[in-house]
Amino acid sequence: MKSSNLSKTAAILSLLLLSTGVLSACSANSESNKSTSSPAGSNAVSESNGEVSGDKEPLGKYDKALTIRFARDVDNDMQDNIIPKTPGETVADNRWLKAYSEKLGIDVKYDWTVKGGDAYTQKINVTLASGEIPDMLRVTGSQMKQLADADMIEDLTPYWDAYASDLLKESYAVQGPAALNATLIDGKMMGMGPAEVYGDGTFLWLRTDWLENLGIEAPKTMDDVLAISKAFTTQDPDKNNVNDTYGLAMTKDLYGGAMGLEGFFTGYHAYPNMWIEDGSGNLVWGSTLPEVKEALKALSTMYKDGEIDKEFGVKDGGKVAETIAAGKVGMEFGAQWNPMYPLISNYQNDPTANWEGYALVSIDGKPALSPQNFGASEFWVVRKGFSNPEALIKMFNLHMELNWGKTGDFDHYYMPAANDSVGVWKYSPVQPYPPFKNLNAFKEIAAARSNQTLDQLTGEAKSIQNNIKAFENGDTSQWGWPKIYGENGVYRHSVDYVANDQFKLESFAGSPTKTMAEKQSTLKSLEKEVFVKLIMGAAPIDEFDKFVENWNKLGGADMTKEVNEWYASVKQ
Amino acid sequence: MLRKRWTREIPLHLIILPGFLFLIVFSYLPIGGIIIAFQKFIPAKGLFGDQQWVGLSNFQYVLELPNFSSIMWNTFYIAVMKIILGLFVPIVIAILLNEVKHAGMKRGVQTAIYLPHFLSWVVLGGIFIEILSPTDGLVNKVIQLFGFEPIFFLGDNKWFPITMILSDSWKEFGYGTIIYLAAITGINPDLYEAAQIDGANRWKQTLNVTLPGMKMVIVLLMVLNLGNLLNAGFDQIFNMYSPMVYESGDILDTFVYRIGLLDAQFGIATAVGLFKSVVALILVSVSYFIAYKVADYRIF
């Protein structure tokens, strides 16, 4: 009896051990994700540099090499295009890191690199929890606030005034004070955000070859858009005698610079996913307004009629891009760069596929406004105690100078023609750029085209014009450039947007408020969940009102209050 | 006498030592982390930093979330169904396989059904997403051949939990079968002979000899499974779900992952995790008690 009990005990213990073994395999994974570097050691290195010469020049070189530890993500473009087309260069050793080393005396070292943006955010969250952060890193607004609250990052205010180059300061002033305001926490500049905080337009992209096949005119109102979507679904626009196409491409994320719905919503004068003025001088979260419900109703009708992919709710951008590439869909809303991604893949599979960008339209006579989210969502911060916080600003200076400055070499540092015009600028750990640079390039090219002085272009405009010419000479990989910058390029609508004051800019342009830092992402997922359900008809449209109620209850009301306090403070 | 036995068994007890150390380091020390559930945790300040205490407000927030009750229900429903199928299917298959006399056939089947156990859900999830797609998935092509409407297995709240339960039991039943086959092998053949002499046919033998012989292992696995009751299978669901099926497929673990790692709301995520652990502790205690009452089964 006793011995049988013993063997039973042994059996159970061994089973327990087995199961802990499985568990440990999981935890071992997450452990190995953690940074393996020893920050203490590297601190010693940077501190030993201690008194680096007090060179106050924005582009002055340090006497003694200054080592800065960074962390970064590597995106698909880098992996698939940039690295293969720049032989001899890697993430850790390339022309940009050489430039920082040769011109500024700054040696960039990466503590870790990960593939993909989501993985980067998660890894930063883990790194924050471990308390051991690199010398400089890119974080989200709420991460920046957390770090500032914990007193783990440097106040950059004095360094900005002393070190920022004129070119950098000018760029940050182009879109008003918002770009710098976004970095302020309690009045101190805790990081460096982008200089361009509002984009230059959202557009409607349509397959014109399908329009021609069906003999349909370009859309002038939202009703035209709905009619085109219906025709693309039911009238066999690709003439293959199979009912296999649909109207509108959209992803499960609903919003975004490609295959997003912002441009659709604006047709109903609805502006979800941004803070806007409600008409009485107060800010409200656009997704909670009744116009949104109208647009959702229209989308749910389209879904019911098969004009939207039945499976959109499980498809991310990459998956939807595949259906575009396969020539199954003829309409999507997005930014000016959409011909580069995802539309060119359609052309590569089917040379008759022709996409063109159109201005946004609205449901009534009132002009549609192009919604522009406040884009300062990521910031560069410097670890508290790092010996040379100004180095970050000097790197920003150099990046700006080498690409857009007088001594710059755009063709070497941005999109070198010698390397198939891939974006080697991504090799740089910091990537500021002047606002409206693309729109300005378009204007330069357009002016040169009408003056017949295309051969006198310089800088970015010259590179772009070379690409357009390459396409005209038969290089099909440059298909996107004339779509954006050519005579009928999409930027001509942007010029109109600017001239007619047709931008709807997000009004909240500060760093995340207290409640926002905690609850906004939960509320945003709630929003997506409910909207996807409403579009798919899985819930009656009146669920929208319940969503608004829940949204307010779960922190939205607090957020609105804080946002309005902020708004009152900047209006004076 | 007792002392002599003790010294003789020291090496045996030492075998357990690494396991105990493992449990202490990876299972008991991290328990300290549950204090985060009562804090407004700012990770940058560190675990022992100057965090703000908020009492039970994290728990309150979680309970107020409109989807929390459905998350609880999903976790419970999916886990219970998986446990039931995970017990029932392998027992049946084991008994049937035991009747197969052709050794090669028996071993072949055993190996074939055991294989999926070794594939990770990351791989299988991708495969399932492809073959279950309503527009061009293999399964729906077959369904359409028979004139039915295609089913959106991974995007329809009616079908998602069922798909999860069935695919999990498909993946794991081979593994369970082996344990039960081993239990059957351990049954004294004399009992079958005696039953035959008493006139029991194959079915009666199964009912009166095989099943009672397996009873201990069945109860053991059931008790161990009940401890896992609130683990409805993170890997599997995480790799196959989407916002469309949060309503029917979101379980406590996927919810903790989203809140904790994606939204960085560590306090709330820990609160959910702690909540889950407390419920699991109660369930294990209850099931252990029941096993003792009903089957006179005790671990120690």
Short mmCIF file of N, CA, C and O in Angstrom, two decimals, chain A residues 2 5-6 8-9 11-13 15-18 20-21 24 27 31 121-122 125-126 128-131 146-147 149-150 152 252 303 309-315 319 514 517-519 521-523 525-526 528-529 532-533 536 538 550 553-554, chain B residues 5 9 15-16 19-20 22-23 26-27 40-47 61 64-67 129-130 133-136 152 154-155 157 175 216 220-221 224 242-244 246-247 257-266 268 297-300:
data_model
loop_
_atom_site.label_atom_id
_atom_site.label_comp_id
_atom_site.label_asym_id
_atom_site.label_seq_id
_atom_site.Cartn_x
_atom_site.Cartn_y
_atom_site.Cartn_z
N LYS A 2 1.79 1.24 0.97
CA LYS A 2 2.69 2.38 1.10
C LYS A 2 3.45 2.62 -0.22
O LYS A 2 3.54 3.74 -0.70
N ASN A 5 1.47 4.08 -2.98
CA ASN A 5 1.31 5.52 -2.80
C ASN A 5 2.54 6.28 -3.29
O ASN A 5 2.44 7.30 -3.94
N LEU A 6 3.70 5.70 -2.93
CA LEU A 6 4.95 6.34 -3.33
C LEU A 6 5.06 6.45 -4.84
O LEU A 6 5.38 7.50 -5.38
N LYS A 8 2.75 6.44 -6.92
CA LYS A 8 1.77 7.40 -7.42
C LYS A 8 2.33 8.81 -7.28
O LYS A 8 2.26 9.64 -8.20
N THR A 9 2.93 9.06 -6.10
CA THR A 9 3.52 10.38 -5.87
C THR A 9 4.56 10.68 -6.93
O THR A 9 4.60 11.76 -7.51
N ALA A 11 4.79 9.45 -9.86
CA ALA A 11 4.16 9.67 -11.18
C ALA A 11 3.65 11.10 -11.29
O ALA A 11 3.86 11.78 -12.28
N ILE A 12 3.01 11.55 -10.21
CA ILE A 12 2.43 12.90 -10.28
C ILE A 12 3.52 13.95 -10.34
O ILE A 12 3.45 14.90 -11.11
N LEU A 13 4.56 13.72 -9.52
CA LEU A 13 5.64 14.70 -9.54
C LEU A 13 6.28 14.78 -10.92
O LEU A 13 6.58 15.86 -11.41
N LEU A 15 4.87 14.17 -13.71
CA LEU A 15 3.96 14.89 -14.60
C LEU A 15 4.05 16.40 -14.37
O LEU A 15 4.08 17.19 -15.30
N LEU A 16 4.10 16.76 -13.06
CA LEU A 16 4.24 18.19 -12.74
C LEU A 16 5.51 18.75 -13.37
O LEU A 16 5.52 19.83 -13.94
N LEU A 17 6.59 17.96 -13.24
CA LEU A 17 7.86 18.42 -13.80
C LEU A 17 7.72 18.63 -15.31
O LEU A 17 8.20 19.62 -15.84
N LEU A 18 7.06 17.66 -15.94
CA LEU A 18 6.86 17.80 -17.39
C LEU A 18 6.14 19.09 -17.71
O LEU A 18 6.54 19.84 -18.58
N THR A 20 5.87 21.81 -15.91
CA THR A 20 6.67 23.02 -15.68
C THR A 20 7.71 23.17 -16.78
O THR A 20 8.08 24.27 -17.15
N GLY A 21 8.17 22.02 -17.28
CA GLY A 21 9.13 22.09 -18.38
C GLY A 21 8.55 22.85 -19.56
O GLY A 21 9.18 23.71 -20.14
N SER A 24 8.32 26.47 -18.72
CA SER A 24 9.61 27.16 -18.71
C SER A 24 10.06 27.45 -20.12
O SER A 24 10.71 28.46 -20.38
N SER A 27 8.60 30.74 -20.85
CA SER A 27 9.22 31.88 -20.19
C SER A 27 10.65 32.06 -20.69
O SER A 27 11.14 33.18 -20.77
N GLU A 31 12.44 35.50 -21.78
CA GLU A 31 13.68 35.92 -21.15
C GLU A 31 14.72 36.29 -22.20
O GLU A 31 15.40 37.29 -22.10
N THR A 121 7.62 47.93 -30.46
CA THR A 121 6.87 48.53 -29.36
C THR A 121 6.84 47.61 -28.15
O THR A 121 7.05 48.04 -27.01
N GLN A 122 6.58 46.32 -28.41
CA GLN A 122 6.52 45.38 -27.29
C GLN A 122 7.86 45.28 -26.58
O GLN A 122 7.95 45.26 -25.36
N ASN A 125 8.45 48.15 -24.40
CA ASN A 125 7.70 48.01 -23.15
C ASN A 125 8.44 47.13 -22.16
O ASN A 125 8.52 47.41 -20.98
N VAL A 126 8.98 46.01 -22.67
CA VAL A 126 9.73 45.11 -21.80
C VAL A 126 11.00 45.79 -21.31
O VAL A 126 11.36 45.69 -20.14
N LEU A 128 11.53 48.94 -20.91
CA LEU A 128 11.19 49.94 -19.91
C LEU A 128 11.01 49.29 -18.56
O LEU A 128 11.46 49.79 -17.54
N ALA A 129 10.32 48.14 -18.56
CA ALA A 129 10.06 47.46 -17.30
C ALA A 129 11.36 47.00 -16.65
O ALA A 129 11.47 46.95 -15.44
N SER A 130 12.36 46.68 -17.48
CA SER A 130 13.62 46.21 -16.92
C SER A 130 14.42 47.39 -16.37
O SER A 130 15.37 47.21 -15.62
N GLY A 131 14.04 48.61 -16.77
CA GLY A 131 14.73 49.78 -16.24
C GLY A 131 16.09 50.05 -16.87
O GLY A 131 16.76 50.99 -16.49
N GLN A 146 5.68 58.15 -19.64
CA GLN A 146 6.07 57.26 -18.55
C GLN A 146 7.52 57.50 -18.13
O GLN A 146 7.84 57.58 -16.95
N LEU A 147 8.38 57.58 -19.14
CA LEU A 147 9.81 57.75 -18.85
C LEU A 147 10.05 59.09 -18.16
O LEU A 147 10.86 59.18 -17.24
N ASP A 149 7.87 60.77 -16.35
CA ASP A 149 7.34 60.68 -14.99
C ASP A 149 8.30 59.95 -14.06
O ASP A 149 8.39 60.25 -12.88
N ALA A 150 9.00 58.97 -14.60
CA ALA A 150 9.92 58.19 -13.79
C ALA A 150 11.28 58.85 -13.72
O ALA A 150 12.22 58.28 -13.15
N MET A 152 13.52 59.29 -16.03
CA MET A 152 14.55 58.45 -16.65
C MET A 152 15.11 59.06 -17.93
O MET A 152 16.01 58.48 -18.53
N LYS A 252 -8.64 45.33 -41.38
CA LYS A 252 -9.26 45.20 -40.07
C LYS A 252 -8.91 46.35 -39.15
O LYS A 252 -9.56 46.57 -38.14
N TYR A 303 -21.10 46.29 -47.34
CA TYR A 303 -20.64 44.96 -46.95
C TYR A 303 -21.69 43.91 -47.30
O TYR A 303 -21.39 42.86 -47.86
N ASP A 309 -14.66 43.01 -49.08
CA ASP A 309 -14.21 41.64 -48.83
C ASP A 309 -14.90 41.08 -47.58
O ASP A 309 -14.84 41.68 -46.51
N LYS A 310 -15.56 39.94 -47.73
CA LYS A 310 -16.25 39.31 -46.60
C LYS A 310 -15.29 39.09 -45.44
O LYS A 310 -15.68 39.00 -44.29
N GLU A 311 -14.01 38.92 -45.77
CA GLU A 311 -13.04 38.56 -44.74
C GLU A 311 -12.22 39.74 -44.25
O GLU A 311 -11.20 39.55 -43.59
N PHE A 312 -12.65 40.97 -44.57
CA PHE A 312 -11.78 42.11 -44.23
C PHE A 312 -11.44 42.14 -42.74
O PHE A 312 -10.36 42.56 -42.36
N GLY A 313 -12.37 41.66 -41.93
CA GLY A 313 -12.19 41.72 -40.47
C GLY A 313 -11.03 40.91 -39.95
O GLY A 313 -10.61 41.07 -38.81
N VAL A 314 -10.50 39.99 -40.76
CA VAL A 314 -9.34 39.24 -40.31
C VAL A 314 -8.10 39.60 -41.12
O VAL A 314 -7.05 38.98 -40.95
N LYS A 315 -8.20 40.56 -42.00
CA LYS A 315 -7.06 40.83 -42.88
C LYS A 315 -6.34 42.12 -42.50
O LYS A 315 -6.97 43.18 -42.40
N LYS A 319 -2.30 41.50 -46.09
CA LYS A 319 -3.23 40.57 -46.73
C LYS A 319 -4.09 41.29 -47.77
O LYS A 319 -4.34 40.77 -48.85
N LYS A 514 -2.91 62.37 -18.99
CA LYS A 514 -2.79 61.31 -17.99
C LYS A 514 -3.67 60.10 -18.36
O LYS A 514 -3.18 58.98 -18.48
N ALA A 517 -2.63 58.37 -21.75
CA ALA A 517 -1.49 57.46 -21.68
C ALA A 517 -1.92 56.10 -21.18
O ALA A 517 -1.40 55.07 -21.59
N GLU A 518 -2.92 56.09 -20.27
CA GLU A 518 -3.33 54.81 -19.68
C GLU A 518 -4.35 54.08 -20.55
O GLU A 518 -4.28 52.89 -20.72
N LYS A 519 -5.35 54.84 -21.02
CA LYS A 519 -6.53 54.12 -21.52
C LYS A 519 -6.80 54.27 -22.99
O LYS A 519 -7.64 53.57 -23.54
N SER A 521 -5.32 53.37 -25.73
CA SER A 521 -5.19 52.22 -26.63
C SER A 521 -6.31 51.21 -26.40
O SER A 521 -6.79 50.60 -27.35
N THR A 522 -6.74 51.06 -25.14
CA THR A 522 -7.87 50.16 -24.88
C THR A 522 -9.13 50.70 -25.57
O THR A 522 -9.88 49.94 -26.19
N LEU A 523 -9.31 52.01 -25.47
CA LEU A 523 -10.50 52.59 -26.08
C LEU A 523 -10.45 52.49 -27.59
O LEU A 523 -11.46 52.27 -28.25
N SER A 525 -9.03 50.08 -29.27
CA SER A 525 -9.37 48.72 -29.71
C SER A 525 -10.86 48.47 -29.54
O SER A 525 -11.46 47.77 -30.38
N LEU A 526 -11.45 49.02 -28.49
CA LEU A 526 -12.90 48.89 -28.34
C LEU A 526 -13.60 49.47 -29.57
O LEU A 526 -14.50 48.87 -30.15
N LYS A 528 -12.46 49.93 -32.66
CA LYS A 528 -12.30 49.11 -33.87
C LYS A 528 -13.20 47.89 -33.83
O LYS A 528 -13.85 47.53 -34.81
N GLU A 529 -13.24 47.26 -32.64
CA GLU A 529 -14.05 46.07 -32.48
C GLU A 529 -15.50 46.37 -32.82
O GLU A 529 -16.14 45.65 -33.58
N VAL A 532 -16.03 47.36 -36.61
CA VAL A 532 -15.96 46.19 -37.49
C VAL A 532 -17.26 45.40 -37.41
O VAL A 532 -17.82 44.99 -38.42
N LYS A 533 -17.76 45.24 -36.19
CA LYS A 533 -19.00 44.49 -36.01
C LYS A 533 -20.17 45.18 -36.72
O LYS A 533 -20.99 44.54 -37.36
N MET A 536 -19.96 44.78 -40.45
CA MET A 536 -20.28 43.42 -40.89
C MET A 536 -21.72 43.04 -40.60
O MET A 536 -22.14 41.92 -40.88
N ALA A 538 -22.94 42.44 -37.77
CA ALA A 538 -23.04 41.48 -36.67
C ALA A 538 -23.78 42.09 -35.49
O ALA A 538 -24.12 41.39 -34.54
N ASN A 550 -20.30 53.64 -23.61
CA ASN A 550 -19.19 52.87 -23.02
C ASN A 550 -17.88 53.64 -23.10
O ASN A 550 -17.09 53.63 -22.17
N LYS A 553 -17.71 56.17 -20.49
CA LYS A 553 -17.62 55.59 -19.15
C LYS A 553 -16.23 55.03 -18.88
O LYS A 553 -15.72 55.12 -17.78
N LEU A 554 -15.60 54.47 -19.90
CA LEU A 554 -14.33 53.78 -19.69
C LEU A 554 -13.12 54.70 -19.78
O LEU A 554 -12.01 54.25 -20.05
N ARG B 5 15.93 3.26 5.72
CA ARG B 5 15.23 3.45 4.45
C ARG B 5 15.45 4.87 3.94
O ARG B 5 15.65 5.12 2.76
N GLU B 9 17.10 6.23 0.44
CA GLU B 9 16.31 6.94 -0.58
C GLU B 9 16.79 8.35 -0.86
O GLU B 9 16.20 9.05 -1.69
N ILE B 15 16.80 13.59 -6.86
CA ILE B 15 16.34 13.74 -8.25
C ILE B 15 15.29 14.84 -8.35
O ILE B 15 15.19 15.56 -9.34
N ILE B 16 14.51 14.97 -7.28
CA ILE B 16 13.44 15.97 -7.30
C ILE B 16 14.00 17.39 -7.18
O ILE B 16 13.37 18.35 -7.61
N GLY B 19 13.87 20.03 -9.91
CA GLY B 19 12.48 20.41 -10.14
C GLY B 19 12.01 21.42 -9.13
O GLY B 19 11.37 22.43 -9.47
N PHE B 20 12.35 21.16 -7.86
CA PHE B 20 11.93 22.10 -6.82
C PHE B 20 12.57 23.47 -7.02
O PHE B 20 11.91 24.50 -6.92
N PHE B 22 13.57 24.70 -9.73
CA PHE B 22 12.92 25.29 -10.89
C PHE B 22 11.61 25.97 -10.50
O PHE B 22 11.34 27.11 -10.85
N LEU B 23 10.81 25.22 -9.72
CA LEU B 23 9.53 25.76 -9.29
C LEU B 23 9.73 27.03 -8.47
O LEU B 23 9.02 28.02 -8.65
N PHE B 26 11.08 29.92 -10.91
CA PHE B 26 10.22 30.40 -11.99
C PHE B 26 8.75 30.47 -11.63
O PHE B 26 7.97 31.08 -12.33
N SER B 27 8.35 29.81 -10.56
CA SER B 27 6.93 29.83 -10.24
C SER B 27 6.63 30.54 -8.92
O SER B 27 5.58 31.15 -8.78
N LYS B 40 -0.78 51.66 -9.65
CA LYS B 40 -0.80 52.30 -10.96
C LYS B 40 0.64 52.20 -11.42
O LYS B 40 1.46 53.06 -11.12
N PHE B 41 0.95 51.09 -12.08
CA PHE B 41 2.35 50.71 -12.28
C PHE B 41 2.99 51.48 -13.43
O PHE B 41 2.50 51.44 -14.56
N ILE B 42 4.05 52.17 -13.14
CA ILE B 42 4.83 52.82 -14.20
C ILE B 42 6.12 52.03 -14.36
O ILE B 42 6.98 52.05 -13.48
N PRO B 43 6.23 51.27 -15.47
CA PRO B 43 7.36 50.33 -15.59
C PRO B 43 8.71 51.00 -15.44
O PRO B 43 9.62 50.42 -14.86
N ALA B 44 8.83 52.22 -15.94
CA ALA B 44 10.13 52.86 -15.92
C ALA B 44 10.66 53.05 -14.50
O ALA B 44 11.85 53.17 -14.29
N LYS B 45 9.74 53.09 -13.52
CA LYS B 45 10.20 53.26 -12.15
C LYS B 45 10.69 51.96 -11.53
O LYS B 45 11.25 51.96 -10.44
N GLY B 46 10.42 50.85 -12.18
CA GLY B 46 10.88 49.57 -11.69
C GLY B 46 9.95 48.97 -10.65
O GLY B 46 9.11 49.64 -10.09
N LEU B 47 10.13 47.65 -10.44
CA LEU B 47 9.24 46.90 -9.55
C LEU B 47 9.31 47.43 -8.13
O LEU B 47 8.32 47.44 -7.40
N TYR B 61 -11.90 48.36 -12.55
CA TYR B 61 -11.88 48.77 -13.95
C TYR B 61 -12.13 47.57 -14.86
O TYR B 61 -12.93 47.63 -15.79
N GLU B 64 -15.62 46.45 -14.91
CA GLU B 64 -16.52 47.38 -15.59
C GLU B 64 -16.42 47.27 -17.11
O GLU B 64 -17.30 47.74 -17.82
N LEU B 65 -15.34 46.69 -17.61
CA LEU B 65 -15.19 46.59 -19.07
C LEU B 65 -16.37 45.83 -19.64
O LEU B 65 -16.75 44.78 -19.12
N PRO B 66 -16.96 46.35 -20.73
CA PRO B 66 -18.18 45.72 -21.23
C PRO B 66 -17.98 44.28 -21.69
O PRO B 66 -18.90 43.48 -21.69
N ASN B 67 -16.73 43.94 -22.06
CA ASN B 67 -16.55 42.60 -22.61
C ASN B 67 -16.03 41.60 -21.60
O ASN B 67 -15.73 40.47 -21.94
N ILE B 129 -5.76 28.93 -41.06
CA ILE B 129 -6.31 30.17 -41.63
C ILE B 129 -6.49 29.99 -43.14
O ILE B 129 -7.50 30.39 -43.71
N GLU B 130 -5.51 29.34 -43.77
CA GLU B 130 -5.60 29.14 -45.22
C GLU B 130 -6.72 28.16 -45.58
O GLU B 130 -7.57 28.45 -46.41
N SER B 133 -10.42 29.33 -44.95
CA SER B 133 -10.90 30.58 -45.54
C SER B 133 -12.20 30.36 -46.32
O SER B 133 -12.32 29.39 -47.06
N PRO B 134 -13.20 31.22 -46.13
CA PRO B 134 -14.48 31.00 -46.82
C PRO B 134 -14.41 31.23 -48.33
O PRO B 134 -15.22 30.68 -49.06
N THR B 135 -13.46 32.04 -48.80
CA THR B 135 -13.43 32.29 -50.24
C THR B 135 -12.61 31.26 -51.01
O THR B 135 -13.04 30.76 -52.03
N ASP B 136 -11.41 30.94 -50.49
CA ASP B 136 -10.63 29.98 -51.26
C ASP B 136 -10.00 28.88 -50.42
O ASP B 136 -9.01 28.28 -50.81
N PHE B 152 -17.60 30.78 -42.46
CA PHE B 152 -16.44 31.59 -42.09
C PHE B 152 -15.99 31.15 -40.69
O PHE B 152 -16.27 31.78 -39.69
N LEU B 154 -13.30 31.13 -38.92
CA LEU B 154 -12.48 31.93 -38.02
C LEU B 154 -12.99 33.37 -37.91
O LEU B 154 -12.38 34.19 -37.24
N GLY B 155 -14.12 33.68 -38.55
CA GLY B 155 -14.59 35.05 -38.48
C GLY B 155 -16.04 35.13 -38.02
O GLY B 155 -16.61 36.20 -37.97
N ASN B 157 -18.78 34.38 -35.07
CA ASN B 157 -18.81 34.13 -33.62
C ASN B 157 -19.49 32.81 -33.26
O ASN B 157 -19.24 32.26 -32.20
N TYR B 175 -1.76 12.30 -28.42
CA TYR B 175 -0.91 12.35 -27.23
C TYR B 175 -1.61 11.68 -26.05
O TYR B 175 -1.03 10.85 -25.36
N MET B 216 -7.84 5.07 -12.52
CA MET B 216 -6.88 5.90 -11.80
C MET B 216 -6.25 6.95 -12.72
O MET B 216 -6.12 8.11 -12.37
N LEU B 220 -6.63 10.94 -12.55
CA LEU B 220 -5.41 11.74 -12.42
C LEU B 220 -5.35 12.83 -13.47
O LEU B 220 -5.13 14.01 -13.17
N LEU B 221 -5.59 12.44 -14.72
CA LEU B 221 -5.50 13.43 -15.80
C LEU B 221 -6.61 14.47 -15.66
O LEU B 221 -6.41 15.65 -15.97
N LEU B 224 -5.56 16.96 -13.03
CA LEU B 224 -4.52 17.85 -13.56
C LEU B 224 -5.13 18.83 -14.56
O LEU B 224 -4.78 20.00 -14.59
N SER B 242 -9.16 37.26 -34.30
CA SER B 242 -9.12 38.60 -34.87
C SER B 242 -10.19 39.41 -34.15
O SER B 242 -11.04 38.84 -33.47
N PRO B 243 -10.15 40.73 -34.31
CA PRO B 243 -11.16 41.54 -33.60
C PRO B 243 -12.59 41.08 -33.86
O PRO B 243 -13.46 41.24 -33.02
N MET B 244 -12.83 40.47 -35.04
CA MET B 244 -14.18 40.03 -35.35
C MET B 244 -14.73 38.99 -34.38
O MET B 244 -15.93 38.89 -34.19
N TYR B 246 -13.50 38.51 -31.16
CA TYR B 246 -13.20 38.77 -29.75
C TYR B 246 -14.40 38.37 -28.89
O TYR B 246 -14.26 37.85 -27.81
N GLU B 247 -15.58 38.66 -29.44
CA GLU B 247 -16.78 38.42 -28.67
C GLU B 247 -16.90 36.96 -28.23
O GLU B 247 -17.31 36.68 -27.11
N TYR B 257 -2.65 39.53 -22.58
CA TYR B 257 -1.58 39.87 -23.53
C TYR B 257 -1.84 41.22 -24.18
O TYR B 257 -0.95 42.06 -24.26
N ARG B 258 -3.06 41.43 -24.63
CA ARG B 258 -3.35 42.69 -25.32
C ARG B 258 -3.22 43.88 -24.38
O ARG B 258 -2.64 44.90 -24.71
N ILE B 259 -3.81 43.73 -23.18
CA ILE B 259 -3.77 44.84 -22.23
C ILE B 259 -2.35 45.08 -21.73
O ILE B 259 -1.89 46.21 -21.62
N GLY B 260 -1.64 44.00 -21.45
CA GLY B 260 -0.33 44.14 -20.84
C GLY B 260 0.76 44.48 -21.83
O GLY B 260 1.41 45.51 -21.71
N LEU B 261 0.95 43.63 -22.82
CA LEU B 261 2.10 43.85 -23.70
C LEU B 261 1.82 44.86 -24.80
O LEU B 261 2.69 45.63 -25.17
N LEU B 262 0.60 44.89 -25.31
CA LEU B 262 0.34 45.83 -26.40
C LEU B 262 -0.01 47.22 -25.87
O LEU B 262 0.47 48.21 -26.37
N ASP B 263 -0.88 47.26 -24.84
CA ASP B 263 -1.30 48.56 -24.34
C ASP B 263 -0.45 49.04 -23.18
O ASP B 263 -0.62 50.16 -22.71
N ALA B 264 0.45 48.18 -22.69
CA ALA B 264 1.34 48.54 -21.59
C ALA B 264 0.59 48.97 -20.34
O ALA B 264 1.05 49.81 -19.60
N GLN B 265 -0.59 48.40 -20.11
CA GLN B 265 -1.30 48.69 -18.85
C GLN B 265 -1.03 47.53 -17.90
O GLN B 265 -1.87 46.68 -17.67
N PHE B 266 0.17 47.55 -17.34
CA PHE B 266 0.62 46.39 -16.57
C PHE B 266 -0.23 46.14 -15.34
O PHE B 266 -0.48 45.00 -14.97
N ILE B 268 -3.42 46.66 -14.78
CA ILE B 268 -4.69 46.01 -15.09
C ILE B 268 -4.46 44.57 -15.55
O ILE B 268 -5.17 43.65 -15.14
N TYR B 297 -9.31 9.24 -4.33
CA TYR B 297 -8.02 9.49 -4.95
C TYR B 297 -7.32 10.65 -4.23
O TYR B 297 -7.90 11.72 -4.05
N ARG B 298 -6.06 10.42 -3.82
CA ARG B 298 -5.30 11.49 -3.18
C ARG B 298 -3.89 11.51 -3.75
O ARG B 298 -3.33 10.47 -4.08
N ILE B 299 -3.32 12.71 -3.84
CA ILE B 299 -1.94 12.79 -4.31
C ILE B 299 -0.99 12.46 -3.18
O ILE B 299 -0.07 11.66 -3.33
N PHE B 300 -1.22 13.08 -2.02
CA PHE B 300 -0.30 12.83 -0.88
C PHE B 300 -1.04 12.16 0.27
O PHE B 300 -2.21 12.40 0.48
#
